Coordinates of N, CA and C and ligand atoms in Angstrom, one line a residue:
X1 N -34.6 62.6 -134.9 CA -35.5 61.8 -135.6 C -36.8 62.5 -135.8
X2 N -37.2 62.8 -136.9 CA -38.7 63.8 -137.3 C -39.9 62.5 -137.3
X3 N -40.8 62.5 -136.5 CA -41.9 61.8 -136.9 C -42.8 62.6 -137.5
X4 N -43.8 61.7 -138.0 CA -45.0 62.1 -138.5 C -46.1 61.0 -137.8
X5 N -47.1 61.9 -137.1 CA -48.3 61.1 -136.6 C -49.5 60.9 -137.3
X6 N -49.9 59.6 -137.1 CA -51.6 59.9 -138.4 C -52.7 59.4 -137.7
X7 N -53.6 60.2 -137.3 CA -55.0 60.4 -136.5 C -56.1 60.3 -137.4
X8 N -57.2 60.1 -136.8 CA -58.3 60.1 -137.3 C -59.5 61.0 -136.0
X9 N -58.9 60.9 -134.7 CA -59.8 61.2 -133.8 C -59.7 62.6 -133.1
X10 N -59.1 62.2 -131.6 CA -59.0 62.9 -130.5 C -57.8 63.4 -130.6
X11 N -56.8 63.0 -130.7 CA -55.2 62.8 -130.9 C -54.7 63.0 -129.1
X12 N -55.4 62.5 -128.4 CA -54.8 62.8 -127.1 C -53.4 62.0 -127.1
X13 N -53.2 61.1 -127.7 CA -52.1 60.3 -128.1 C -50.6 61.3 -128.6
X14 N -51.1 61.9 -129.5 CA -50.4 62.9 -130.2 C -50.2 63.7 -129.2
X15 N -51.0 64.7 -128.8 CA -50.1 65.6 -127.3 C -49.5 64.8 -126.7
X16 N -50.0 63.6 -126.3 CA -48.8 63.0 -125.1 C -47.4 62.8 -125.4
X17 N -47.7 62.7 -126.9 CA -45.9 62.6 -127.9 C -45.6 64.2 -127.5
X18 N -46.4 65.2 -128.1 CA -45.8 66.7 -128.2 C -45.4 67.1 -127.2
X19 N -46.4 66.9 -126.1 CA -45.9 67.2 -124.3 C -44.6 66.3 -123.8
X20 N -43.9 65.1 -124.2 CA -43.1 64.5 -123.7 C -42.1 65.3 -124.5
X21 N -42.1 66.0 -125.9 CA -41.0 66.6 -126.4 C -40.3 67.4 -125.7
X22 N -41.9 68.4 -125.2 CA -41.8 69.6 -125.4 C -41.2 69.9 -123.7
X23 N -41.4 68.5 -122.7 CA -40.7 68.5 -121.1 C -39.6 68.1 -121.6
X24 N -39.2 67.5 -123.0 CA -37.5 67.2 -123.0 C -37.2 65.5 -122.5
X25 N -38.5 65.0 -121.8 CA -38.8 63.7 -121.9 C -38.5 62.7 -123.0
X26 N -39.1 63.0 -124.2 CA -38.6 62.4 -125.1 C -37.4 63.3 -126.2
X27 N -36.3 63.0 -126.0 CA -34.9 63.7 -126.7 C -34.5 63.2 -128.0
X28 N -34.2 64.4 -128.9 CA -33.5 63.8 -130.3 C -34.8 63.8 -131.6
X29 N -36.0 63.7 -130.4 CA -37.2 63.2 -132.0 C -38.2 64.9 -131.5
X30 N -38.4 65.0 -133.4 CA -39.6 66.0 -133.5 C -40.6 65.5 -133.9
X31 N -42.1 66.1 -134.0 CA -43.2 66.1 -134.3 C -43.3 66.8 -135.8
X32 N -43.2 66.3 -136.7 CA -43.1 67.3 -137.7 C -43.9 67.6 -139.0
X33 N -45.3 66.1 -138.6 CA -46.5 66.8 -139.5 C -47.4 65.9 -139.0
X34 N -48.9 66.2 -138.9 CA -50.1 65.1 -138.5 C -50.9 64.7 -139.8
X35 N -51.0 63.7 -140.0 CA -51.6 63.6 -141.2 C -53.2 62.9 -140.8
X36 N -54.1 63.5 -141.3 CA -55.3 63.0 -140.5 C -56.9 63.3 -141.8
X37 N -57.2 62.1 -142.2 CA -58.1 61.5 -142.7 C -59.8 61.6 -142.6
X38 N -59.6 63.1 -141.3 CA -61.2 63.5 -141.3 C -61.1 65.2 -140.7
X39 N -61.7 65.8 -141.6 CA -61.9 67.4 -141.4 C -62.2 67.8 -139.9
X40 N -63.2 67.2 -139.6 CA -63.6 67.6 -138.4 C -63.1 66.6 -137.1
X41 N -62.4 65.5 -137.1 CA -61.6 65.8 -136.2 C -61.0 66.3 -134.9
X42 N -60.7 66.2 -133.6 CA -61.2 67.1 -132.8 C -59.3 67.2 -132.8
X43 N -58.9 66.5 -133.1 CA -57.0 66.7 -133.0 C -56.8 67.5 -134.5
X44 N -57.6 68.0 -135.2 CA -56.9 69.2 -136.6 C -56.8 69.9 -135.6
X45 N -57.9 70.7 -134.8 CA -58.1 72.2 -133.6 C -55.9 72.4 -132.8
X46 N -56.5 70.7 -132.5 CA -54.7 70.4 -131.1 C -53.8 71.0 -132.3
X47 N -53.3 70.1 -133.1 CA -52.1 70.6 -133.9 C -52.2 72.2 -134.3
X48 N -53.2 72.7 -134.9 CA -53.7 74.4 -135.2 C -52.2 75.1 -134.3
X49 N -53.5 74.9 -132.5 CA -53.0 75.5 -131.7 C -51.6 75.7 -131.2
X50 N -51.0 74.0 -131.7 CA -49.7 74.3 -131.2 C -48.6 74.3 -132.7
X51 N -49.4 74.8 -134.1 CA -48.5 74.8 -134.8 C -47.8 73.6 -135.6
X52 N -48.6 73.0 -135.4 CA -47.8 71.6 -136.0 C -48.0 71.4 -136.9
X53 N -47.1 71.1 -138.4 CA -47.6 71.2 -139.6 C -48.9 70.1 -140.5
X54 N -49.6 69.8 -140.8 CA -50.7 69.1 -141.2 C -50.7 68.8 -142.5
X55 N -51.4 67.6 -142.4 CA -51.9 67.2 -144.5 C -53.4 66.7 -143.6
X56 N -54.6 67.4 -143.9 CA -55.7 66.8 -143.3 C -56.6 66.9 -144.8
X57 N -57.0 65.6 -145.2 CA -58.1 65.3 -146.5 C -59.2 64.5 -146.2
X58 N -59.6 64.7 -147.4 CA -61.2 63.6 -147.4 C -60.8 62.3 -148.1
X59 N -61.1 61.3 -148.2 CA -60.7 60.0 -148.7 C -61.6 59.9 -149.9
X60 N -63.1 60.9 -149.7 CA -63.5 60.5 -150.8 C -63.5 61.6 -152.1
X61 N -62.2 62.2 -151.8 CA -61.9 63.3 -153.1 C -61.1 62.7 -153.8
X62 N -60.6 61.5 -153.3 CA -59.5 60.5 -154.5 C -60.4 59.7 -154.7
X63 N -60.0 59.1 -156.0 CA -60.3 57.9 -157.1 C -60.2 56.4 -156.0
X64 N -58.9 56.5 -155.2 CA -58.7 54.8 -154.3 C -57.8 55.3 -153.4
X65 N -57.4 54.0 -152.2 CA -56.4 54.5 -151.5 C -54.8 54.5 -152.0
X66 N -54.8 53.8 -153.1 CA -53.6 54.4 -153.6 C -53.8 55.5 -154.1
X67 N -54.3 56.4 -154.5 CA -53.7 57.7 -154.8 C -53.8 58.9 -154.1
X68 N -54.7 58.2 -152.8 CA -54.4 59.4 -151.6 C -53.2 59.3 -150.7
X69 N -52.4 57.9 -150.7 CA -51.6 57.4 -150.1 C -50.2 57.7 -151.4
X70 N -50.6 57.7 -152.2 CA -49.3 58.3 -153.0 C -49.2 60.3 -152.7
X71 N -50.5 60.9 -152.3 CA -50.1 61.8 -151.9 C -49.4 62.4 -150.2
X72 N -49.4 61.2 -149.9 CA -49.2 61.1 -148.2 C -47.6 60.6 -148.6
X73 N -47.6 59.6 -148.9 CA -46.1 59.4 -149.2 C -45.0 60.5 -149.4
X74 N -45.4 61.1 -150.6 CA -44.5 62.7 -151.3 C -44.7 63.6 -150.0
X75 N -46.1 63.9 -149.0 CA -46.0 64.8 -148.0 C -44.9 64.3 -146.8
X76 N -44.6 62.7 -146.3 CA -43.2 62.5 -145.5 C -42.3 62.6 -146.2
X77 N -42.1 62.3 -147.8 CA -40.6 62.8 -148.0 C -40.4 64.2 -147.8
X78 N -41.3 65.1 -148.3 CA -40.8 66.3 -148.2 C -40.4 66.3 -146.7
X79 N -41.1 66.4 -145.9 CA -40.8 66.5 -144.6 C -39.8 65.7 -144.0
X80 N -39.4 64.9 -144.8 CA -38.3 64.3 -144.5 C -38.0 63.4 -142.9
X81 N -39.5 62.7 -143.0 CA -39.9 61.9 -142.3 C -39.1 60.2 -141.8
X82 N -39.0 59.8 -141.0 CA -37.9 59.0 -140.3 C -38.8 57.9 -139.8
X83 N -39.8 58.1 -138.9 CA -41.3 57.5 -138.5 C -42.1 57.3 -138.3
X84 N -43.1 56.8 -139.1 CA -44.4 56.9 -138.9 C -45.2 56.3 -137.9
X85 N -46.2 57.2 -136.6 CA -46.4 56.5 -136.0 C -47.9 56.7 -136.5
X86 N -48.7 55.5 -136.4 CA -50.5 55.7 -136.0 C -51.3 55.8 -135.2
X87 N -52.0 56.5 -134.4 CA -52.4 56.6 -133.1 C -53.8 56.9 -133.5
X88 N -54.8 55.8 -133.8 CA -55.8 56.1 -134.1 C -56.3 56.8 -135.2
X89 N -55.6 55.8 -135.9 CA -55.6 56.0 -137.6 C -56.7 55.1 -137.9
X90 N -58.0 55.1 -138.2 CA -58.8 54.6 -138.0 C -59.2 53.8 -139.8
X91 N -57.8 53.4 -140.1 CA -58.1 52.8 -141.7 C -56.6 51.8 -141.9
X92 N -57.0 50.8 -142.4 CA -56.3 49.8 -143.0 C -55.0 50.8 -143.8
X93 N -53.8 50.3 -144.0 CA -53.0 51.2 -144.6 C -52.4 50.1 -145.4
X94 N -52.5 50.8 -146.8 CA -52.3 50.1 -148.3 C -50.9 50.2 -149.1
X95 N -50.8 49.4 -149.8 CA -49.6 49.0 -150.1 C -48.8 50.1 -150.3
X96 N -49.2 51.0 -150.8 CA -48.4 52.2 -151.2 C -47.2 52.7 -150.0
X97 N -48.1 52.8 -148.9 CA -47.3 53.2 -147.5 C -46.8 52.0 -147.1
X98 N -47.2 50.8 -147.2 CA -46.3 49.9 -146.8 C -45.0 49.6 -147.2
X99 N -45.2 49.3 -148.6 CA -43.7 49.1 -150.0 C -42.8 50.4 -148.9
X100 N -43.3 51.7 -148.7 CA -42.1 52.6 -148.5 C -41.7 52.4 -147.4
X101 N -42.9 52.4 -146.2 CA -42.5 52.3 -144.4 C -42.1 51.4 -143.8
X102 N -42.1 49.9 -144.7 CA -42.0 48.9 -143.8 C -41.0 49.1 -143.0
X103 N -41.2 48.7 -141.3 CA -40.1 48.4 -140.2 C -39.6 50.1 -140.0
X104 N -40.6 51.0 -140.7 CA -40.6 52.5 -139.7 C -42.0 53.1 -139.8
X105 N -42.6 52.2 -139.6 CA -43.8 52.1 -139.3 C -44.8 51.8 -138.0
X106 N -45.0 52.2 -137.1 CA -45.4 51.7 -135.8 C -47.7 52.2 -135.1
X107 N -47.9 51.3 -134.7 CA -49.4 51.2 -134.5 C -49.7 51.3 -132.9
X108 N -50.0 52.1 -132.6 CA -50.5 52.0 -131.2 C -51.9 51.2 -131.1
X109 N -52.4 50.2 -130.4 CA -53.2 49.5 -129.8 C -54.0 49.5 -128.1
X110 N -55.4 49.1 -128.2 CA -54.9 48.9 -126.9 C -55.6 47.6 -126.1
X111 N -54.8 46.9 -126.8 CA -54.8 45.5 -125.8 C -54.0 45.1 -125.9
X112 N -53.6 43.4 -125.3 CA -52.5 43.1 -125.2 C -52.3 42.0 -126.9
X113 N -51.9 42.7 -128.0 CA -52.2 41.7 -128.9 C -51.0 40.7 -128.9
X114 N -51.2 39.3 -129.2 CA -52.3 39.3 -129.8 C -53.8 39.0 -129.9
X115 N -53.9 39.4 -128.7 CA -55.7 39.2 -127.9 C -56.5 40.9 -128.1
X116 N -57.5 40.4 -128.7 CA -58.5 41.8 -129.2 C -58.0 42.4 -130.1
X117 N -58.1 41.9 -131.4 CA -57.3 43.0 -132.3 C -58.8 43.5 -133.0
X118 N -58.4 44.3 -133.6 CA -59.6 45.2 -134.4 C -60.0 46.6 -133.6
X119 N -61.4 46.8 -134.1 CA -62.4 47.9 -133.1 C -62.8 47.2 -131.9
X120 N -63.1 48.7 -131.1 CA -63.4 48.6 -129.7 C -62.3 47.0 -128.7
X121 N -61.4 47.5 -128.7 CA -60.2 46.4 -128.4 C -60.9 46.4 -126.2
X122 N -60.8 47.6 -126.0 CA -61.1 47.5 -124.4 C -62.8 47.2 -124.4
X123 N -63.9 47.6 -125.0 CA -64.7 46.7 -124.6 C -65.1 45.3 -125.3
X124 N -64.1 44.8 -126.0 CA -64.0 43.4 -126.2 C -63.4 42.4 -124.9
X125 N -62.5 43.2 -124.6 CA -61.9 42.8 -123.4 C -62.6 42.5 -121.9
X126 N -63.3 43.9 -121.7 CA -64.6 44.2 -121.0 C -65.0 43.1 -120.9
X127 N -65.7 42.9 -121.7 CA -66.9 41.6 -122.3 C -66.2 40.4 -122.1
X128 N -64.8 40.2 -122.1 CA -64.8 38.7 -122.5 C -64.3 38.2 -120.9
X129 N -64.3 39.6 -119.9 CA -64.1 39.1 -118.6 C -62.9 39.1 -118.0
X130 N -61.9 39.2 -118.8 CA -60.1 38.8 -118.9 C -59.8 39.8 -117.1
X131 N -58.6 39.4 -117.1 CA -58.3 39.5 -115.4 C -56.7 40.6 -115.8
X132 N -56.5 40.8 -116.8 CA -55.6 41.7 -117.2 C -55.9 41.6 -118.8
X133 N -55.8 43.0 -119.3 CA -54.8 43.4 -120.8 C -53.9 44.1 -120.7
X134 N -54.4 45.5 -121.7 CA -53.0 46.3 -121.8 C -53.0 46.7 -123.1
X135 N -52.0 47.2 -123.5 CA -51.3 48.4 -124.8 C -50.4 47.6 -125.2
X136 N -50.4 47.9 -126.3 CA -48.9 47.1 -127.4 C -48.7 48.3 -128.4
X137 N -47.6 48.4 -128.6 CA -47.1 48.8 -129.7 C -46.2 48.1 -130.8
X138 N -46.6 48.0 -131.9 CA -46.0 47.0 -133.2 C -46.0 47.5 -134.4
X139 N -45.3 47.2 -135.3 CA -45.1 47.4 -136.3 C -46.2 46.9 -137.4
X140 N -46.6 47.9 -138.5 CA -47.4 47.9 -139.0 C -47.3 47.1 -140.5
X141 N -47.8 46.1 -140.1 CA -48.3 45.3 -142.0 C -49.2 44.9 -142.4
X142 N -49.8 44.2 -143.6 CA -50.9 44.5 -144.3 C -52.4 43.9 -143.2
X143 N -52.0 43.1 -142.5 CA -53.1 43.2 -141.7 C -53.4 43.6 -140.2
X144 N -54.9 43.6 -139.8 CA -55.5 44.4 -138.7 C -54.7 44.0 -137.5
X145 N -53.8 45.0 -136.8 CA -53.0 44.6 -136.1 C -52.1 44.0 -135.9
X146 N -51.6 43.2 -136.3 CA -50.6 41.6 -136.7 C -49.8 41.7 -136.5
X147 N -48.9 43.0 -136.8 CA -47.6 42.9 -137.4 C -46.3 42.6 -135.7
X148 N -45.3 42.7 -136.0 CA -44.8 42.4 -134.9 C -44.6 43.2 -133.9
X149 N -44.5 42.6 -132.8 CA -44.7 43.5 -131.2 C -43.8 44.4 -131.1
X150 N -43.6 45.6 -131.2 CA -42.1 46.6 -130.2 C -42.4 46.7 -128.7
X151 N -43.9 47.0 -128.3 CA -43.5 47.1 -126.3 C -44.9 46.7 -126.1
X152 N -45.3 46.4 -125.0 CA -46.1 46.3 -124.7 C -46.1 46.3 -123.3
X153 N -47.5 46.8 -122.5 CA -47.7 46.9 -121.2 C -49.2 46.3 -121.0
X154 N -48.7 45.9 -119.5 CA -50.3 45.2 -119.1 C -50.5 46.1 -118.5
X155 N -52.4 46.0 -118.1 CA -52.8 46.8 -117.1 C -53.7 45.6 -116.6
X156 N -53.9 45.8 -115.3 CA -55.3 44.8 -114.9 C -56.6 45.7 -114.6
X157 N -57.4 44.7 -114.8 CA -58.8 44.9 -114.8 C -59.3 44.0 -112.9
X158 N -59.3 45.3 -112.1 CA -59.7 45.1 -110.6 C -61.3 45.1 -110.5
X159 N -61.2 44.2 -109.3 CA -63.0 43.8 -109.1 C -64.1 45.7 -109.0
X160 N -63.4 46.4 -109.0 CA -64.1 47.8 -108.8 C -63.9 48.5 -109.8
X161 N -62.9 47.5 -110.9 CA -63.3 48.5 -112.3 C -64.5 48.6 -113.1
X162 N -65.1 49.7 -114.0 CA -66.2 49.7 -115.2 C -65.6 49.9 -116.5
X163 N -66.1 49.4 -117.2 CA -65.7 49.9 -118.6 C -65.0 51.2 -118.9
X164 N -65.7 51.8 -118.1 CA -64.6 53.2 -118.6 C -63.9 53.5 -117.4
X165 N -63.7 53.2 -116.2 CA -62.5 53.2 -115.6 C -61.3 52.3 -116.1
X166 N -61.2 51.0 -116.4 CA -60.8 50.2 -117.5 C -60.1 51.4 -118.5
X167 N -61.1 51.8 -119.5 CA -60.5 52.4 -120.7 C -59.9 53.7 -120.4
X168 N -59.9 54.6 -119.6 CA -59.2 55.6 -118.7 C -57.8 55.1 -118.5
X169 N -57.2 53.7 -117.5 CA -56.5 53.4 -117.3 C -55.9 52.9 -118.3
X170 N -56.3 52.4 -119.5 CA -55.5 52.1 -120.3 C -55.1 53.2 -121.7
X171 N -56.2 54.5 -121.1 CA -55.6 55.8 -122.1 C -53.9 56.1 -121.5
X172 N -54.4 56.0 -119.9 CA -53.1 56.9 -119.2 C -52.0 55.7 -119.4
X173 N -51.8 54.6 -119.8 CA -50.7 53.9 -120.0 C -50.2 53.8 -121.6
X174 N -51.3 53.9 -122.7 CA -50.6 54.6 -123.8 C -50.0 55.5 -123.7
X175 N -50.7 56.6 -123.1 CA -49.8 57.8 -123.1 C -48.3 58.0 -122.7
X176 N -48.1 57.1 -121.9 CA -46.4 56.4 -121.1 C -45.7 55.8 -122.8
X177 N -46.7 55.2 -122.7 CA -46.0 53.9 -123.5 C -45.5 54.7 -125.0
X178 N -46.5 55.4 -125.3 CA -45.9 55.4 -127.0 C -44.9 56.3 -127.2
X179 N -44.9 57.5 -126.1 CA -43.4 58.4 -125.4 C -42.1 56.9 -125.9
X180 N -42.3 56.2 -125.2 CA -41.3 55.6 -124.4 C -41.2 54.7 -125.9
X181 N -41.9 54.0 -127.0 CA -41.7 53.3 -127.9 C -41.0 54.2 -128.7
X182 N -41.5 55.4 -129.0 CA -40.4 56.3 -130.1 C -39.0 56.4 -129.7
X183 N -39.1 56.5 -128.2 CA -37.2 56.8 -128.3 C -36.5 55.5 -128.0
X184 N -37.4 54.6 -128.1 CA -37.0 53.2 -128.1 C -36.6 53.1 -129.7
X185 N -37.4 53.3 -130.1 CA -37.0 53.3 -131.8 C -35.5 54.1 -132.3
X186 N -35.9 55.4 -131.5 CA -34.9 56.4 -131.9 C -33.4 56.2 -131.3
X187 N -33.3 55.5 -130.2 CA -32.1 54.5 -129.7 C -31.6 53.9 -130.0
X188 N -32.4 53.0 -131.2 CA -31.9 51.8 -131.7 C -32.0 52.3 -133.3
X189 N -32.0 53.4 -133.6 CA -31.4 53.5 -135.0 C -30.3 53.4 -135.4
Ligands
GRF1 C1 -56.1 54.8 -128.8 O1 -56.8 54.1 -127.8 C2 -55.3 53.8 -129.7 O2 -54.9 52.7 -129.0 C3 -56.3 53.4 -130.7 O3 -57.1 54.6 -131.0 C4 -57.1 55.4 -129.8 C5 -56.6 56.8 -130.2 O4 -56.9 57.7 -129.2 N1 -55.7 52.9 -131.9 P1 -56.5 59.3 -129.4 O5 -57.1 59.8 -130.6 O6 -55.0 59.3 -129.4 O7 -57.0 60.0 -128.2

């Protein structure tokens, strides 16, 4: 199964997929292009290093998102793309990729949705005091988070956590989790 990942950030997400391949952890699926919506970026450098093929643009060199998303489209067929995952794809994704991906399309999050959806999901959570959340991963449709659940994990929030021990622990349980949602997908093809 060839995925294609779409970043906007860090992509620590993205190694944790390349690193589970590359221990043989995750079996049957490749990494086989990042497509990523900001030049500078600190995950263009990660893919560079380890060779991974790329479509990295500016959003504001197209006319709209349909016609940068019609060139994103043509870059997974060439590649001959199976699933798209998002791991801090930090933009709404428009009909164009939807009409083609629906239901091989998947969003990494990190709360338990459907509680905190949007930005900053762990210090929403933070703030609102909650006694557990956690990571979900779901299938992506036209709106902010919504679409339906594939896995999800709790984590709790202990009397000696901070905000960023919190957000720590819930990097290191995406990084389990979205391993574990691809060959969940790739099992069930
Ligand atoms: C993750 O927390 C993910 O849940 C959210 O964006 C973050 C991406 O982190 N959608 P990284 O770029 O993979 O390090």
């Amino acid at each position: 199964m060839r995925i294609a990942v779409f970043a906007s950030g860090r992509g620590s997400n993205l190694l944790a997929i390349h690193d589970a391949i590359l221990a043989d952890e995750l079996q049957g699926v490749s990494l086989d292009l990042l497509v990523c919506d900001r030049l500078e970026a600190p995950v263009v450098e990660e893919v560079k290093k380890r060779y991974i093929p790329d479509f990295i643009f500016r959003p504001q060199d197209f006319p709209d998102k349909k016609a940068f998303e019609t060139v994103i489209a043509e870059k997974l067929k060439t590649a001959a793309i199976d699933l798209v995952v998002l791991a801090g794809y930090m933009r709404l994704v428009g009909s164009v990729l939807l009409e083609k991906w629906e239901g091989r399309m998947i969003n990494l999050h990190p709360s338990l949705l459907p509680l905190f959806p949007g930005k900053d999901a762990i210090g929403q959570a933070w703030r609102t005091g909650v006694k557990e959340t956690g990571v979900t991963v779901h299938f992506v449709d036209a709106g902010m988070d919504t679409g339906n659940i594939f896995l999800q994990r709790k984590v709790s929030v202990d009397p000696d956590d901070t905000e960023e021990s919190l957000a720590e622990k819930i990097h290191n349980v995406e990084h389990q989790l979205l391993p574990e949602a691809i060959q969940k997908f790739q099992q069930e093809l």
